[in-house]
Short mmCIF file of C-alpha atoms in Angstrom, two decimals:
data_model
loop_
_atom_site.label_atom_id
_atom_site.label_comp_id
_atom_site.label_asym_id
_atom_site.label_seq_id
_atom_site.Cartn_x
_atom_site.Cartn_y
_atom_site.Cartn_z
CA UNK T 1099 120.19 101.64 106.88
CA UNK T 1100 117.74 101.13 109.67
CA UNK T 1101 115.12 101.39 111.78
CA UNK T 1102 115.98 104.45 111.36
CA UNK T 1103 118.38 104.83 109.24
CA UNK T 1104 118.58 108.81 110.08
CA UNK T 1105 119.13 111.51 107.19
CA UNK T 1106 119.62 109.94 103.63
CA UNK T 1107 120.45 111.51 101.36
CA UNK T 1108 118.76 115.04 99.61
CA UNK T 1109 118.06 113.40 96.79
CA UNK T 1110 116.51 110.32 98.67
CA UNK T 1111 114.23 113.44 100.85
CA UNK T 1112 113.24 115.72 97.76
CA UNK T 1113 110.38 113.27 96.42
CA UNK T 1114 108.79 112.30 99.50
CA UNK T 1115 109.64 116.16 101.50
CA UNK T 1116 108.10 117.82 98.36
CA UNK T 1117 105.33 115.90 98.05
CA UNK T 1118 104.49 115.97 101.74
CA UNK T 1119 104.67 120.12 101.50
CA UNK T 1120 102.38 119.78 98.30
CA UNK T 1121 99.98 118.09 100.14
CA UNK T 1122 99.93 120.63 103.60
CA UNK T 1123 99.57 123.40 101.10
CA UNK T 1124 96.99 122.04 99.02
CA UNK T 1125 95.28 121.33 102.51
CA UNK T 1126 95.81 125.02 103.31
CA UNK T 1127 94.40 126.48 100.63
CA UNK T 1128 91.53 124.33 99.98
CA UNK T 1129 92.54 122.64 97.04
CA UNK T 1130 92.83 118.99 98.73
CA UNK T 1131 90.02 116.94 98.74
CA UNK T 1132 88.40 117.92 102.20
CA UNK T 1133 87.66 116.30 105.15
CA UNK T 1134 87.51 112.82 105.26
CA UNK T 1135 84.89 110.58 105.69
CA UNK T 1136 84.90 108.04 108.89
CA UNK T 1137 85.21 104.97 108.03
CA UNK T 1138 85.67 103.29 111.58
CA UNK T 1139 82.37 102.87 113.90
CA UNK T 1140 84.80 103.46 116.82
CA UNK T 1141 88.63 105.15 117.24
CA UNK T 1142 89.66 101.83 118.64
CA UNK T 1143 91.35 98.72 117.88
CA UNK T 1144 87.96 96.84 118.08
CA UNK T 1145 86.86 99.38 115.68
CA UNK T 1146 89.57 98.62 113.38
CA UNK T 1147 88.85 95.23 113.59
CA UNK T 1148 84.94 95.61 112.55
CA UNK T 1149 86.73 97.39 109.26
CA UNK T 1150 88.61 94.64 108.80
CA UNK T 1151 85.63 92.01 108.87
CA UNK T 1152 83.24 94.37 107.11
CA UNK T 1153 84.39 93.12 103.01
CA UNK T 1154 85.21 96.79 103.12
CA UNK T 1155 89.08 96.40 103.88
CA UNK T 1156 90.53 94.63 101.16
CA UNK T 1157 93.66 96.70 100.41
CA UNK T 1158 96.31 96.49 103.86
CA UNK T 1159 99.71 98.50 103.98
CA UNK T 1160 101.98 97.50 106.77
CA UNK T 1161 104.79 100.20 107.71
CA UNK T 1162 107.64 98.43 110.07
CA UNK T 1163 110.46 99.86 111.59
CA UNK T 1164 113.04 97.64 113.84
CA UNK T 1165 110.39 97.95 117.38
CA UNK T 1166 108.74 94.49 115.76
CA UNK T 1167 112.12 92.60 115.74
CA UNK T 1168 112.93 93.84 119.03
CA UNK T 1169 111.50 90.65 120.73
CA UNK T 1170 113.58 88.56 118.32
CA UNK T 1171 116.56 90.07 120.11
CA UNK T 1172 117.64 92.80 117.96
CA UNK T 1173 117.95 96.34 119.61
CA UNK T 1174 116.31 99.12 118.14
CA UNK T 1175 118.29 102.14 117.53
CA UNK T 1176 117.04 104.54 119.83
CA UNK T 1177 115.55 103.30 123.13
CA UNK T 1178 117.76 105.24 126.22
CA UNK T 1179 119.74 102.60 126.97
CA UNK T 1180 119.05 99.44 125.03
CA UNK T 1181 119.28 100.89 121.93
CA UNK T 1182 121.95 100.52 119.26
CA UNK T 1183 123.14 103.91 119.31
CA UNK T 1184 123.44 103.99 123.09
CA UNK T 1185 125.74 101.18 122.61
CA UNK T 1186 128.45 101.37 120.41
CA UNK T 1187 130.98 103.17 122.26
CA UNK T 1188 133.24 100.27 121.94
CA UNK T 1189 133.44 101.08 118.47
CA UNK T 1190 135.49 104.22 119.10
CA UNK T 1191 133.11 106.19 116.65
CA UNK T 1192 133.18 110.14 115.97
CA UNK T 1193 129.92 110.07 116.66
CA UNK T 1194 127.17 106.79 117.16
CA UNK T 1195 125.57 107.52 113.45
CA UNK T 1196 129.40 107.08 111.67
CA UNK T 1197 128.83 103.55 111.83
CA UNK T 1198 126.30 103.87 108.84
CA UNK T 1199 127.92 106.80 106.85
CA UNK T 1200 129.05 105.98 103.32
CA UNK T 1201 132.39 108.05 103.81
CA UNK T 1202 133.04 106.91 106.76
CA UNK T 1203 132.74 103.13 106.13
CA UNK T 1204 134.50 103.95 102.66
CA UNK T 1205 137.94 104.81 104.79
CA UNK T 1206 137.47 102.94 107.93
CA UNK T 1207 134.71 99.59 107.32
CA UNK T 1208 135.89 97.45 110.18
CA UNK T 1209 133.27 98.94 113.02
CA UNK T 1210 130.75 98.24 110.54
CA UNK T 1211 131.71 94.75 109.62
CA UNK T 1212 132.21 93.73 113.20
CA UNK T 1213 128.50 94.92 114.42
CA UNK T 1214 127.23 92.97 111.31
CA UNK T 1215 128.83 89.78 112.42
CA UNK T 1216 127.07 90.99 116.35
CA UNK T 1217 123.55 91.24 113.99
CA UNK T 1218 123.94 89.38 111.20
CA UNK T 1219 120.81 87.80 109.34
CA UNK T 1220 120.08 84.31 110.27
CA UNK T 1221 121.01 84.27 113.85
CA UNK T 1222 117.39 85.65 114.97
CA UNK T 1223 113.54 84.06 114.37
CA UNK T 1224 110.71 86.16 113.20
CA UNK T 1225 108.33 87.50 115.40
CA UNK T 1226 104.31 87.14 116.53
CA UNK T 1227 104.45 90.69 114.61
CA UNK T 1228 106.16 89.09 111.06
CA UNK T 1229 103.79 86.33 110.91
CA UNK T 1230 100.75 88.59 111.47
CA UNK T 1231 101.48 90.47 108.08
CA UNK T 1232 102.26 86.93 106.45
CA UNK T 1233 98.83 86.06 107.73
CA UNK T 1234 97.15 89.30 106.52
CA UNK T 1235 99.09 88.26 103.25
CA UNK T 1236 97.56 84.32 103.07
CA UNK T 1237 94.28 86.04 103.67
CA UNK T 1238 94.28 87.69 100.31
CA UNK T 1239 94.53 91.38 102.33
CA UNK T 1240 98.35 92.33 102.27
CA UNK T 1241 99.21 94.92 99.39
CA UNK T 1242 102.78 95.60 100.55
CA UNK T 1243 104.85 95.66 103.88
CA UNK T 1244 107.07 98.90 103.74
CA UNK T 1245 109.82 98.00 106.41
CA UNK T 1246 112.78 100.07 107.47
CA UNK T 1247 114.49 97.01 108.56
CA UNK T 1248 117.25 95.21 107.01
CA UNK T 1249 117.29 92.45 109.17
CA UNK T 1250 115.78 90.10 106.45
CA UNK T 1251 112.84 88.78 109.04
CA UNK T 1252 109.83 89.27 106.87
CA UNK T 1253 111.52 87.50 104.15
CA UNK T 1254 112.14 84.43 106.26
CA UNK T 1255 108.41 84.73 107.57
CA UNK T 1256 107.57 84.46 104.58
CA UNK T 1257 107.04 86.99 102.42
CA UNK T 1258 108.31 87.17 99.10
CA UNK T 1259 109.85 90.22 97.17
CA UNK T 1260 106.39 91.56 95.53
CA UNK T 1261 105.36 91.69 99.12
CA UNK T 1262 108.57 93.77 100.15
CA UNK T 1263 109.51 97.41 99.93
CA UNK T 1264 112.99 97.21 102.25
CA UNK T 1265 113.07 100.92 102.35
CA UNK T 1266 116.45 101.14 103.83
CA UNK T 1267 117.69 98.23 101.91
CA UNK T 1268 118.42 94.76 103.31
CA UNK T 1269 121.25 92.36 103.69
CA UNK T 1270 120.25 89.74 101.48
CA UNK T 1271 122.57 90.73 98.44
CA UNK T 1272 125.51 92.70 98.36
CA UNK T 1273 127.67 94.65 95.97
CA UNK T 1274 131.22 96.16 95.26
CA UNK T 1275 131.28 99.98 96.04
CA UNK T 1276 133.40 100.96 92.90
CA UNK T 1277 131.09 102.72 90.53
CA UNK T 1278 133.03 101.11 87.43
CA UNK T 1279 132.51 97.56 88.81
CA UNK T 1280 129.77 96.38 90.84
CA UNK T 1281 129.54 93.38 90.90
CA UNK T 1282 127.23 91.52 92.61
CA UNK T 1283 127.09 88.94 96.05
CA UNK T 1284 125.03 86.60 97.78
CA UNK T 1285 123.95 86.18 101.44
CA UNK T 1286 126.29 83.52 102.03
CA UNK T 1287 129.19 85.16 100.69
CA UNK T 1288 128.81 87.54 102.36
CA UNK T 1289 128.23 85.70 105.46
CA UNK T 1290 131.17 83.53 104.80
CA UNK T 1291 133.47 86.73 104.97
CA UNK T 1292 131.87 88.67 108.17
CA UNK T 1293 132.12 85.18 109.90
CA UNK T 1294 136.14 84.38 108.91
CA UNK T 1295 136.63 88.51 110.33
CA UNK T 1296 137.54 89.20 107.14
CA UNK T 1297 137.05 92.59 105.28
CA UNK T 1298 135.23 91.46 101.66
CA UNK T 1299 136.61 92.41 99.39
CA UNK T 1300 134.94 92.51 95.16
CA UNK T 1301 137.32 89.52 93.91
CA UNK T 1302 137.21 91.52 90.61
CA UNK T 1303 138.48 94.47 91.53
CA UNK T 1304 139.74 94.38 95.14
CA UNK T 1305 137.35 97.25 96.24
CA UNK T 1306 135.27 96.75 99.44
CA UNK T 1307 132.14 94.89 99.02
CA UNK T 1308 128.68 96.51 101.29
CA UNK T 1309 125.77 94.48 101.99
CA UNK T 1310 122.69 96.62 100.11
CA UNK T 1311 121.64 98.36 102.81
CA UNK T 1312 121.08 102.36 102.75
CA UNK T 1313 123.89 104.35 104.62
CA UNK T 1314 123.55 107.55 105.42
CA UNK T 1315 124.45 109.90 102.12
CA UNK T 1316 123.12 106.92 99.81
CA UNK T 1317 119.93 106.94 97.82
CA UNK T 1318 116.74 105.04 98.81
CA UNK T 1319 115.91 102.24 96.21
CA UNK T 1320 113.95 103.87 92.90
CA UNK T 1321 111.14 101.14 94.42
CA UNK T 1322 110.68 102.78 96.70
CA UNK T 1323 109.42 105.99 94.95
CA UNK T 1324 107.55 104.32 91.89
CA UNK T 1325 105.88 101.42 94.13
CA UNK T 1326 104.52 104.38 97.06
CA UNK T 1327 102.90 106.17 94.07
CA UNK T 1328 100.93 103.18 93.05
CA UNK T 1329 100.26 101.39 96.34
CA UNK T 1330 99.34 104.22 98.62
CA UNK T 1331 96.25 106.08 96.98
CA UNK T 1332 94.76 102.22 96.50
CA UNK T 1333 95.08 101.57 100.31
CA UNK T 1334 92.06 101.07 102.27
CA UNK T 1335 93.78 100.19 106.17
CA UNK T 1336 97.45 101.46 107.06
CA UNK T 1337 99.20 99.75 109.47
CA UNK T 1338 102.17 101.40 111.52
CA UNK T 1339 104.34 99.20 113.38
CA UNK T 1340 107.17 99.78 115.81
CA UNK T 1341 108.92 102.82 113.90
CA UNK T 1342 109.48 105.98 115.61
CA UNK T 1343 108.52 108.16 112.30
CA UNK T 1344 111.35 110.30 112.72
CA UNK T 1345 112.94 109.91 109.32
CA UNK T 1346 112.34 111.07 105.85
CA UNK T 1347 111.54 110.47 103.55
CA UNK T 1348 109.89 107.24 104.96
CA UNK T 1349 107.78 109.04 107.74
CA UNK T 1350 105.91 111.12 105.37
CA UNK T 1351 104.56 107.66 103.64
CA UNK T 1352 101.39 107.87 106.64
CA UNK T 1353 100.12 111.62 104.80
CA UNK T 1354 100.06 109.58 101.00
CA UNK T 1355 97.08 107.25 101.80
CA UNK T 1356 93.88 108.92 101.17
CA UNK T 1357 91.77 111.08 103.90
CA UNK T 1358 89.29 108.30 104.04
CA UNK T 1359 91.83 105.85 104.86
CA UNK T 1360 91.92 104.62 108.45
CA UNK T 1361 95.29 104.66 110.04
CA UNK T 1362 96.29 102.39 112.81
CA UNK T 1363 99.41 102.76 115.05
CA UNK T 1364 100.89 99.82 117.07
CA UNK T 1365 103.75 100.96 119.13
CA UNK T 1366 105.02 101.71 122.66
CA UNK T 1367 104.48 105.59 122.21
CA UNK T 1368 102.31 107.96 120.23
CA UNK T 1369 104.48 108.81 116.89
CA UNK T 1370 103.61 110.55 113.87
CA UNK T 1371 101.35 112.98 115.00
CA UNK T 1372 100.57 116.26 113.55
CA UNK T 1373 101.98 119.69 114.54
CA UNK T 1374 99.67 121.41 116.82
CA UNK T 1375 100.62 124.86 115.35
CA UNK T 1376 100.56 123.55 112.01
CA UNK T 1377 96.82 122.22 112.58
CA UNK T 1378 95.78 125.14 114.07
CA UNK T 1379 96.70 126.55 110.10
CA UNK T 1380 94.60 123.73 108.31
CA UNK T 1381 98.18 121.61 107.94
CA UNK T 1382 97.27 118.27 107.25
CA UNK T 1383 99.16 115.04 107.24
CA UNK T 1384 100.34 113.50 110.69
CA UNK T 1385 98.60 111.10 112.76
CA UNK T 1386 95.86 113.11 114.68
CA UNK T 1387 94.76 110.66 117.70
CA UNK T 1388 93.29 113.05 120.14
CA UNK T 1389 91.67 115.96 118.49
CA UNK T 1390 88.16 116.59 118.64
CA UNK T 1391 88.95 116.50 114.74
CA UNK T 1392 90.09 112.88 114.89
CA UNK T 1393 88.27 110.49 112.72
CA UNK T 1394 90.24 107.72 111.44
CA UNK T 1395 93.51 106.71 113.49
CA UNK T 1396 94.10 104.56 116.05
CA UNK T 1397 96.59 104.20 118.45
CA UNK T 1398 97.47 100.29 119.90
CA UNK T 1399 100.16 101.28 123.12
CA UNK T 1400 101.80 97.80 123.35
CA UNK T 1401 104.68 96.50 121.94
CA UNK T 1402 104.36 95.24 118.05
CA UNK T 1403 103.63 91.19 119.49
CA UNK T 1404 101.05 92.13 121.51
CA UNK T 1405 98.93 94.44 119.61
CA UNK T 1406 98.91 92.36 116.98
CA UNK T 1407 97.44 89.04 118.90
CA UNK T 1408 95.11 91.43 120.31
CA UNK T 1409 94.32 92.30 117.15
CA UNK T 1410 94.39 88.80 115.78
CA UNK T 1411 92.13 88.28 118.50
CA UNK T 1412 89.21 90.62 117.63
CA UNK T 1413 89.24 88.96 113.88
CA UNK T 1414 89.05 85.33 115.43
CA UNK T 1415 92.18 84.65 114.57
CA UNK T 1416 94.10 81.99 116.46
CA UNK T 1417 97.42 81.72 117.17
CA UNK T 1418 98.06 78.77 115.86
CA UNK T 1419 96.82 80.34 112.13
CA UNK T 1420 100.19 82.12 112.14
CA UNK T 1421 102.71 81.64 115.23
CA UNK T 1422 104.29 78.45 114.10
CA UNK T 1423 106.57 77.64 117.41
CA UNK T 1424 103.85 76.89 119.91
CA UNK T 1425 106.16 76.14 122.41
CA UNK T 1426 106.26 78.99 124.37
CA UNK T 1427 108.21 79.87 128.06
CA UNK T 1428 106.67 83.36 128.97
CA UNK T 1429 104.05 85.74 128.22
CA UNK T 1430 106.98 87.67 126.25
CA UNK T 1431 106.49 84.73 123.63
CA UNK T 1432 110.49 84.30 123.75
CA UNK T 1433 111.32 80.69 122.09
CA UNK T 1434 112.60 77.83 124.36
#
């Protein structure tokens, strides 16, 4: 599940851990393709933006984990605090993560079911942040938005399944859990049975029914795999929004664009970089932001909104291109 849907399963990690540890060995050894070649005039946002404008930029990958719905009102997982996980002790869990284990929902569903009615789909708008990427989709410059979220929001911003890799999964169908049956249920169904407090159940079979989002011990959707091996060597600007890159095998998606690619980060902290040690060996991979050996990613500190009308900003993009409720009662951008 998640923005950060924590371990998945080992057979979900294998393909994206092995080929990660390919790649820092091949680096290691020599056998990569060497140092990269700057692309950016500048290490900063207005140098990503140049890119952008150049004609050079044609190819954009967004990554999104659940810091750009945070200012639709849904909690990330693991701000101190305000997060998710720091939350659910009304729940009366073994342990905060239980509430997206496969075995554990398997004998005892209800926690789950009654934080999805708390979070369900439809009861939240997109953000300044979903537009942009359906913006940087009209444009012609979107290849794909890889999103951790399951919250649905980029589909009702707009974009449309060839635009979507929902890593974790999403909410927007639904099956039956029994291997012999599973059959298969809509949104609304769904919806229809989370709202009545009811437990769904396959009308088939009489086995629970899960929304088709990845718990922990599940494996990641096959699209995932065979889509990152086409779209990532083809991608000439990497976008990372709001995701703490703490989970595999999504994290390691920022080491499969090329070394020439630029990378730019939009979040409240500095995530994904390399390890130091692991440089210091000719390791490869991770964000590198501050290096004297840094020559192609960027790091936006703001939250996902506001680097991205900054952003919008420096390409002469207006607002009103891609924020359609104009009436606005803060800076924050929340919706009267």
């Amino acid at each position: 599940m998640k923005e950060d849907s924590e371990e998945d399963s080992s057979e979900d990690e294998a393909p994206g851990e092995m080929d990660f540890l390919r790649n820092l060995f091949s680096s290691a050894l020599g056998l990569g393709s060497g140092t990269g070649e700057k692309v950016l005039d500048e290490l900063t946002l207005d140098g990503v933006a140049k890119y952008m404008l150049s004609g050079k930029c044609k190819n954009i990958i967004c990554m999104a984990g659940a810091g750009i719905s945070t200012s639709a009102g849904i909690p990330d997982f693991r701000s101190p605090g305000t997060g998710l996980y720091a939350n659910l002790q009304k729940y009366n869990l073994p342990n905060p993560e239980a509430i997206f284990q496969i075995d554990y929902f398997k004998q005892h569903p209800e926690p789950f079911f009654a934080l999805a009615k708390e979070l369900y789909p439809g009861q939240f708008k997109p953000t300044i942040c979903h537009y942009f990427m359906k913006l940087l989709k009209d444009k012609g410059l979107l290849k794909r938005c890889y999103t951790q979220n399951i919250d649905t929001l980029e589909r009702v911003a707009g974009l449309e399944g060839n635009d979507l890799i929902e890593a974790h999964g999403t909410f927007y169908t639904s099956h039956c859990v029994s291997f012999c049956c599973r059959k298969e249920y809509s949104l609304d169904w769904m919806k229809e049975k989370i709202f009545a407090d009811e437990i769904p159940k396959c009308e088939k079979c009489s086995s629970l029914v899960k929304p088709d989002i990845v718990f922990f011990g599940e494996n990641l959707p096959v699209r995932f795999f065979t889509s990152m091996k086409m779209d990532f060597p083809r991608c000439d600007l990497l976008i990372v929004m709001g995701t703490s890159l703490q989970v595999q095998p999504f994290a390691s998606l920022v080491s499969k664009v090329s070394r020439n690619c630029p990378r730019l980060l939009i979040n409240m902290e500095k995530t994904g970089q390399a390890d130091p040690m692991l440089g210091m060996l000719g390791f490869g991979g991770g964000m590198d932001f501050d290096s004297d050996k840094a020559y192609r990613d960027v790091a936006q500190i703001s939250t996902c909104d506001d680097g991205c009308l900054a952003l919008a900003d420096l390409l002469g993009w207006k607002v009103s291109d891609f924020w359609p409720y104009q009436n606005l009662k803060t800076k924050s951008w929340q919706l009267i």
